[in-house]
Short mmCIF file of C-alpha atoms in Angstrom, two decimals:
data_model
loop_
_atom_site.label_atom_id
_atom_site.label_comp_id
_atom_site.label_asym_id
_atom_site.label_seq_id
_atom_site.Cartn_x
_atom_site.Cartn_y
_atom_site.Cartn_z
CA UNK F 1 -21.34 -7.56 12.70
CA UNK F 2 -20.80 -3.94 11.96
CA UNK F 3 -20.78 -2.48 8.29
CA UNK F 4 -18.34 -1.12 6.83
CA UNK F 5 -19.44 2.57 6.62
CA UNK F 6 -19.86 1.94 10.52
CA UNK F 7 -16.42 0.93 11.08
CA UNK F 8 -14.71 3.18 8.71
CA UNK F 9 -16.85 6.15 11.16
CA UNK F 10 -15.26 4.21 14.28
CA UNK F 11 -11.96 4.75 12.73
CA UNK F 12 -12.69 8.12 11.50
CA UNK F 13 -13.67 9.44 15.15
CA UNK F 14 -10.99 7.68 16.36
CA UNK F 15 -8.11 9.59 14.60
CA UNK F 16 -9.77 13.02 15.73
CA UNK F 17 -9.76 12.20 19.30
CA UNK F 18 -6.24 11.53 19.53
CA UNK F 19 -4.79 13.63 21.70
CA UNK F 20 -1.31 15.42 20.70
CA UNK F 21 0.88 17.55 23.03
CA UNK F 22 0.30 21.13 22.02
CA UNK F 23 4.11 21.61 22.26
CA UNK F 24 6.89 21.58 20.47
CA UNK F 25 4.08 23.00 17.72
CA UNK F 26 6.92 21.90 14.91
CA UNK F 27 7.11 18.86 15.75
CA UNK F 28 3.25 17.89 16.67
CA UNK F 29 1.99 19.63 14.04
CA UNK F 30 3.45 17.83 11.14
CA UNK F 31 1.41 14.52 12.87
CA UNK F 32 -1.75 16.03 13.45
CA UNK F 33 -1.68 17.60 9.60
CA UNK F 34 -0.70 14.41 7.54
CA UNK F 35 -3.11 12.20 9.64
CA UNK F 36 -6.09 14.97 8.95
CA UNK F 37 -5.19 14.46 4.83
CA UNK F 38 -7.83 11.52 4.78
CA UNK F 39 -7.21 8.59 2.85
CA UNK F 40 -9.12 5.01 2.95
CA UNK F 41 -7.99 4.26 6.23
CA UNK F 42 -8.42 0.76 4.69
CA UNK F 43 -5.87 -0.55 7.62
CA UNK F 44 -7.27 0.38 10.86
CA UNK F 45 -10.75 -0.57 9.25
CA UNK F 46 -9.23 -4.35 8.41
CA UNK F 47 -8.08 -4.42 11.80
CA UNK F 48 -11.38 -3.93 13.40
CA UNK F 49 -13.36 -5.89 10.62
CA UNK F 50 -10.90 -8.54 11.45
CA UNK F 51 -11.60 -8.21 15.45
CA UNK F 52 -15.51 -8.28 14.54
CA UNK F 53 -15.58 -11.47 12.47
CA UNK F 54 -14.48 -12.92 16.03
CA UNK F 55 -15.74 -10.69 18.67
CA UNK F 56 -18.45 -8.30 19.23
CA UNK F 57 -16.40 -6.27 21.29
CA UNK F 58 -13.93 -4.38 18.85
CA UNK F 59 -13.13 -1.72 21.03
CA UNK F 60 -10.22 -3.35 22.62
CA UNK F 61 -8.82 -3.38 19.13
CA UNK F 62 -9.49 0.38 18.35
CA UNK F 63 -6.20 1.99 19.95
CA UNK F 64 -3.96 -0.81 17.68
CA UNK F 65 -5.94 0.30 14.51
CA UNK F 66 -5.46 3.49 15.19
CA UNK F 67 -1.74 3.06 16.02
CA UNK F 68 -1.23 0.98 12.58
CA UNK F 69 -2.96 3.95 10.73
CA UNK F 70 -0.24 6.34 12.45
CA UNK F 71 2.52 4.05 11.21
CA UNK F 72 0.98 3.39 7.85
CA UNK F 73 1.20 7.59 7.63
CA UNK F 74 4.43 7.45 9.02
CA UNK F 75 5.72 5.68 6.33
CA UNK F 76 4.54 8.35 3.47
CA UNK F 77 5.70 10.76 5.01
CA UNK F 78 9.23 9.13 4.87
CA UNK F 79 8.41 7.86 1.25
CA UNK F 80 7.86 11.67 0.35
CA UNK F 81 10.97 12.90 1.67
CA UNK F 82 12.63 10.25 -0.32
CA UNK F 83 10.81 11.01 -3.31
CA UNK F 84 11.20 14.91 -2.76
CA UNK F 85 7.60 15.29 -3.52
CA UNK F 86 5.47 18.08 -3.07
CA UNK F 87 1.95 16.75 -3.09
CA UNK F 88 0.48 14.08 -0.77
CA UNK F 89 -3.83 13.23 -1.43
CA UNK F 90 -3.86 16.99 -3.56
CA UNK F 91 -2.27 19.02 -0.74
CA UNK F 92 1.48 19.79 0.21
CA UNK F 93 3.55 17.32 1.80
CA UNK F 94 4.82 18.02 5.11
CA UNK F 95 8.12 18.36 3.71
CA UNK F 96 7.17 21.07 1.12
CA UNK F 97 5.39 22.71 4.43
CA UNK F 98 7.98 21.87 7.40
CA UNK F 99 10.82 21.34 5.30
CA UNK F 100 13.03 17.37 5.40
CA UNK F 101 14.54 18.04 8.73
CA UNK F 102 10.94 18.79 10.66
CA UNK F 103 9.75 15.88 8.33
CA UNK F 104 12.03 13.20 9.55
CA UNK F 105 11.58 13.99 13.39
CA UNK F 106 8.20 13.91 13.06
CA UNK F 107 8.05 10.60 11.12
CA UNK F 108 10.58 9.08 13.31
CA UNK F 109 7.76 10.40 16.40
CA UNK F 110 4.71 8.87 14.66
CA UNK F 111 6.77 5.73 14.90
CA UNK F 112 6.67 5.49 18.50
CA UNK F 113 3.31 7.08 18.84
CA UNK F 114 2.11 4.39 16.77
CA UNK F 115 4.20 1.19 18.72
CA UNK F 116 2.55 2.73 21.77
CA UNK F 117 -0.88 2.54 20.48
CA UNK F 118 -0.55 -0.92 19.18
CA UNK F 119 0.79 -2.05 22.51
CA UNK F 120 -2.49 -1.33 23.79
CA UNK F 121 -4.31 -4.48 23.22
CA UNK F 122 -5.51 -7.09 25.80
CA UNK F 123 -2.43 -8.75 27.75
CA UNK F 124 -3.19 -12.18 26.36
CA UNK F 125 -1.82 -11.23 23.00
CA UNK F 126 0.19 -8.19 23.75
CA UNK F 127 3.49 -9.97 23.03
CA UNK F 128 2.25 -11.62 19.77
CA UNK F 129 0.42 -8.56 18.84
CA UNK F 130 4.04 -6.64 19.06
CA UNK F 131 6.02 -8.75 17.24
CA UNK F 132 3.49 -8.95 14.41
CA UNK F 133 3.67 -5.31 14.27
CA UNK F 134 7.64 -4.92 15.09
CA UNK F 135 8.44 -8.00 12.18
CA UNK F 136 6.37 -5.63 9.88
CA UNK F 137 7.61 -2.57 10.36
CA UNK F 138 11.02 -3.87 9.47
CA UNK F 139 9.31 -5.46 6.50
CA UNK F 140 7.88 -2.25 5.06
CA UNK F 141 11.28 -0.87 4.77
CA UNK F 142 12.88 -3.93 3.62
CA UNK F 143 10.52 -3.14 0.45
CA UNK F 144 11.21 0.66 0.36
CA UNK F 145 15.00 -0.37 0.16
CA UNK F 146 14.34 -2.48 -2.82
CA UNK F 147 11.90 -0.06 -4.29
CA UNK F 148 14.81 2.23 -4.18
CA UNK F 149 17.45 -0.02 -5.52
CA UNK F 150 15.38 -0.91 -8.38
CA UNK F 151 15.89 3.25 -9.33
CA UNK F 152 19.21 2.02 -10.54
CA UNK F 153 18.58 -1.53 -11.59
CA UNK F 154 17.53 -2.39 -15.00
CA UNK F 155 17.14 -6.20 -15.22
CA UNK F 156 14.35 -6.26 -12.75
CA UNK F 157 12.01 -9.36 -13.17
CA UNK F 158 8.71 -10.30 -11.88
CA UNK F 159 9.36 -12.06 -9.14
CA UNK F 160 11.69 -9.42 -8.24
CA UNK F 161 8.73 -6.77 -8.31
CA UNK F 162 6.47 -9.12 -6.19
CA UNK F 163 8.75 -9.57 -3.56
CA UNK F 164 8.82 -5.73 -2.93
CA UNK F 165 5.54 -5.11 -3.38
CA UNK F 166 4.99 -8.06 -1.09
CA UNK F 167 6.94 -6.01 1.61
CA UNK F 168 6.32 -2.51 0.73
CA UNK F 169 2.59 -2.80 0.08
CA UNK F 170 1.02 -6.17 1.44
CA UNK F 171 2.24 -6.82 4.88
CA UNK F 172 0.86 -4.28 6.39
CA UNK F 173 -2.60 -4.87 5.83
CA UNK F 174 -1.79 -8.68 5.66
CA UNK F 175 -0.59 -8.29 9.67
CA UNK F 176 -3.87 -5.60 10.47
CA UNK F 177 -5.83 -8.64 9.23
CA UNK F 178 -3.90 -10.96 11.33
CA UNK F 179 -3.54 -8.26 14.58
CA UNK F 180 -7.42 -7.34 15.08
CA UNK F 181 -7.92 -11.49 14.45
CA UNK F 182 -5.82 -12.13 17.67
CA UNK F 183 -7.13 -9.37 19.69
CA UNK F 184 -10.99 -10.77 18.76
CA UNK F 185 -10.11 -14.34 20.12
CA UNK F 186 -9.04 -15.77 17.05
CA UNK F 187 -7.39 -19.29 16.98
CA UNK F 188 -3.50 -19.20 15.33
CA UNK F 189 -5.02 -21.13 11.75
CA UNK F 190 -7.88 -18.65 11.62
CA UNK F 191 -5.43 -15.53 11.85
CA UNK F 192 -2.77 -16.66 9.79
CA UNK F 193 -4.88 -17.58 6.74
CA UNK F 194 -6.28 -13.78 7.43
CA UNK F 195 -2.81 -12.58 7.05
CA UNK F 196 -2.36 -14.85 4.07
CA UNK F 197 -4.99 -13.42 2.54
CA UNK F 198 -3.84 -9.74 3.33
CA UNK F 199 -0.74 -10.51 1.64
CA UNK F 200 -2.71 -11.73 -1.69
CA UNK F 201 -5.56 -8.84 -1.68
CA UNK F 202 -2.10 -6.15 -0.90
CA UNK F 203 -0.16 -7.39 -4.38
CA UNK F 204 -3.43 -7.60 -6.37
CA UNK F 205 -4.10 -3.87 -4.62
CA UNK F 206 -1.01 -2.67 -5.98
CA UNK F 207 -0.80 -4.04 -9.19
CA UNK F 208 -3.97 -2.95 -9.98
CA UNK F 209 -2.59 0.78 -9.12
CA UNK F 210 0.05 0.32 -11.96
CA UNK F 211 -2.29 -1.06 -14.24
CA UNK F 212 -4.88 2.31 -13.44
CA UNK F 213 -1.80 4.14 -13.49
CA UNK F 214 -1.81 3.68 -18.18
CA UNK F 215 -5.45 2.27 -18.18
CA UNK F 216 -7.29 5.29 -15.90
CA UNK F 217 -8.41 8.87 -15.75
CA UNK F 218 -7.06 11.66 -13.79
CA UNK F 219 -10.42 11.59 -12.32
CA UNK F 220 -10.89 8.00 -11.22
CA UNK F 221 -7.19 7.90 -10.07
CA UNK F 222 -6.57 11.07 -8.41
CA UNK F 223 -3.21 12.23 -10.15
CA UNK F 224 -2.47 12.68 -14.03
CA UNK F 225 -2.38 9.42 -15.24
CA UNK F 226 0.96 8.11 -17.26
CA UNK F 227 3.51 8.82 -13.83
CA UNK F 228 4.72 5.48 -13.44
CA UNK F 229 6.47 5.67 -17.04
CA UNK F 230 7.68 8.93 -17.49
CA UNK F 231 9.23 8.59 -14.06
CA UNK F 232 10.59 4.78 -15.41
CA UNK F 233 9.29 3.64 -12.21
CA UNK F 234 10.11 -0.01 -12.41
CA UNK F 235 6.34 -1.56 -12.23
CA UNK F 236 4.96 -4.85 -13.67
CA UNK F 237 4.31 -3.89 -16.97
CA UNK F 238 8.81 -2.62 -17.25
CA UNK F 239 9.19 -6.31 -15.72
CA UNK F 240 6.73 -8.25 -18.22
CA UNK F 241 8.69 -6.52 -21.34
CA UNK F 242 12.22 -7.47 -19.74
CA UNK F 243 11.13 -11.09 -19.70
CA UNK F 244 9.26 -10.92 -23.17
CA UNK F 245 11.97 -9.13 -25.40
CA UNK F 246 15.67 -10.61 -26.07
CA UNK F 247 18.84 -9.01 -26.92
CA UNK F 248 18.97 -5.89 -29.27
CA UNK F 249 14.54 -5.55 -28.61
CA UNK F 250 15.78 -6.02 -24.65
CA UNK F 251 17.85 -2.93 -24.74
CA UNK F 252 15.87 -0.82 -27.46
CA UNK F 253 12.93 -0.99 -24.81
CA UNK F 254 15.54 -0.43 -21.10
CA UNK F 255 16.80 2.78 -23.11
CA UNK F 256 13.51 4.12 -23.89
CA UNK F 257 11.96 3.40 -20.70
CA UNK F 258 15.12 5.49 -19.06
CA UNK F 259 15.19 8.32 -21.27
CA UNK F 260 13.59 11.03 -19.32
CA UNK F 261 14.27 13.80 -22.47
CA UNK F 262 11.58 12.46 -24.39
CA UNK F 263 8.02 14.64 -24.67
CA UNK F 264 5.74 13.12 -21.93
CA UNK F 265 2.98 12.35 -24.21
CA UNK F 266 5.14 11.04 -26.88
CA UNK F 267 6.70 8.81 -24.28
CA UNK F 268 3.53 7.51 -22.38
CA UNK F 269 1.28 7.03 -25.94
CA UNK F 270 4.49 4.71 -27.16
CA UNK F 271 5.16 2.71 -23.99
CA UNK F 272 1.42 2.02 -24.41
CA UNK F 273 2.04 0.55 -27.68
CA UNK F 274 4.69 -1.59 -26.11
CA UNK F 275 2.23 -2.87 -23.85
CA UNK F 276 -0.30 -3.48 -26.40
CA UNK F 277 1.77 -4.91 -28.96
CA UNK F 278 2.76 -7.42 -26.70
CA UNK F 279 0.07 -8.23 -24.94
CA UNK F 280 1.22 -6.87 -21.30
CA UNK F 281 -1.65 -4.98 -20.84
CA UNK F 282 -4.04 -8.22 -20.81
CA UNK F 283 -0.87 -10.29 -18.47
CA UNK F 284 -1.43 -7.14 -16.17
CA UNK F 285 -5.15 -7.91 -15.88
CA UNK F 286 -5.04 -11.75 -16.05
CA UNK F 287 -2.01 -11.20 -13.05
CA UNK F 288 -4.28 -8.98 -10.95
CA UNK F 289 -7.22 -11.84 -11.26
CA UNK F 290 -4.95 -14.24 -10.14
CA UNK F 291 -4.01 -12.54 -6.92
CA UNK F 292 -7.53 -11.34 -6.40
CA UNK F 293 -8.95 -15.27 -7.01
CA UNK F 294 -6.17 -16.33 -4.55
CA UNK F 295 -7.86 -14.22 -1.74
CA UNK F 296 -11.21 -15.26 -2.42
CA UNK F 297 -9.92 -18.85 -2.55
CA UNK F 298 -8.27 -18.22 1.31
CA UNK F 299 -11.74 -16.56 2.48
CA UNK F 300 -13.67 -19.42 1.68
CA UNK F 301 -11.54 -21.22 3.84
CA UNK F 302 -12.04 -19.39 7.04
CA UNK F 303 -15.04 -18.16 9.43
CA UNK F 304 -17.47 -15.98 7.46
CA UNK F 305 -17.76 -12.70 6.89
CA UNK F 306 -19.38 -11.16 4.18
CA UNK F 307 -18.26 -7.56 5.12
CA UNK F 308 -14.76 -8.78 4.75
CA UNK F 309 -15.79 -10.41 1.11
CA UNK F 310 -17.59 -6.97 0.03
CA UNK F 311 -14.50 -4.97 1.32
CA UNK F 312 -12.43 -7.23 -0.94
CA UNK F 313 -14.76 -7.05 -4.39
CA UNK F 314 -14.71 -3.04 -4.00
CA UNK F 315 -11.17 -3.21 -3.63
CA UNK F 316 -11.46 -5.40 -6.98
CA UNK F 317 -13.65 -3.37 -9.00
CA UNK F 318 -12.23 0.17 -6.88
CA UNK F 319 -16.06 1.73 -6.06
CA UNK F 320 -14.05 2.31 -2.56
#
């Protein structure tokens, strides 16, 4: 069984040696810049770790990591465009370099760049494989359609919040899980309680980003902390306080979480006393447990792996 450092250089190597037409240089350019920006390449590493718990032979599952990496990318630079943001991992976005037309033909070309990667897997599973990926895909921006709607939606509850993180952040490493489990001989049960446990470790993942996103340093999180508020991004700890205050306390806390007049730091140090006055900071916490115990639960349940198990407890304690 490979580590992960050895994997995560598999991957690495992989995503330099992928060969782009020199021309049109506007529109292969754009790909071969936001895929050089780094990142944890935690997806095409699952997919390999996943082919390696049941093969020794993961290079059959290489091009389909890669390609789910390329689509994983493709989908920022979409989300950026969206956003209008000018900053992607510390550097410009392609947008802020290219400009949103350049942007969007490029990330609609990474999307067939990556389908044609992924469709290079062993025959046996092609079809599966591909509908996996197709099903998720769709997915993904299911969940960017409700992250948007949710811009303009103020009575936005938990479950609500789950669902699109479910879609927006979980599937996609749930089906890499569930994709390089296939491609290493995996039996149906085996893959799809991977995939179920994807889909647990990708809301705990993401709820544990808003939670570093009051709770964290500029340092340790990689952006100025206090973003998710002063943008009233609509994360777990906006849906714990709609479901904990009533009437006049309800609307007090939906028109201060909207107000984007107020000072920054006046605005972030009082939605933290929200938080801590009732008790949403410690819900956040006991939440991200509970979806982090639910994986662990899932991976006791399936063939062994304790690269898979250490991948998941530096995800929990983010040393990775």
């Amino acid at each position: 069984m490979k580590t992960f450092e050895e994997l995560l250089k598999i991957t690495e190597n992989g995503i330099k040696n992928l060969n782009f037409p020199q021309q049109p240089e506007n529109f292969y350019q754009p790909v071969k810049y936001i895929l050089s920006l780094g990142g944890k390449r935690m997806r095409p590493v699952l997919t390999l770790m996943a082919c390696n718990i049941f093969s020794e032979d993961i290079s059959k599952a290489l091009k389909p990591a890669l390609g789910l990496e390329v689509f994983h990318n493709f989908t920022l630079l979409h989300d950026d465009i969206m956003d209008n943001s000018n900053l992607r991992r510390k550097q410009p976005t392609v947008n802020a370099k290219w400009g949103n037309n350049i942007a969007i033909l490029s990330g609609d070309g990474m999307s067939y760049i990556a389908s044609k990667l992924v469709s290079e897997c062993p025959e046996n599973v092609k079809n599966e494989v591909l509908d996996i990926f197709f099903e998720t895909a769709l997915e993904v921006c299911e969940g960017q359609q409700y992250d948007m709607d949710f811009e303009t939606n103020n009575d936005v509850f938990l479950k609500d919040y789950i669902e699109m993180i479910r879609l927006k952040t979980a599937v996609l490493p749930a089906a890499c899980l569930k994709i390089g489990a296939l491609i290493g001989g995996a039996d149906k049960v085996s893959a799809q309680k991977l995939y179920d446990l994807g889909i647990e470790m990708g809301i705990a993942f993401q709820l544990q980003d808003d939670y570093l996103d009051n709770y964290s340093t500029p340092e340790i999180l990689g952006k100025p902390i206090g973003g998710d508020v002063n943008e009233g991004k609509k994360t777990v700890f906006y849906t714990r306080m709609i479901e904990v205050l009533e009437n006049d306390k309800k609307q007090e806390w939906i028109n201060f979480y909207n107000d984007k007049t107020l000072n920054f730091n006046q605005k972030f140090q009082k939605a933290k006393e929200y938080f801590s006055l009732y008790k949403v900071d410690t819900y956040c916490q006991d939440l991200i447990n509970s979806y982090y115990d639910k994986a662990f639960k899932i991976f006791d349940e399936i063939k062994n792996s304790e690269v898979l198990k250490s991948f998941i407890e530096k995800l929990r304690i983010r040393v990775w």
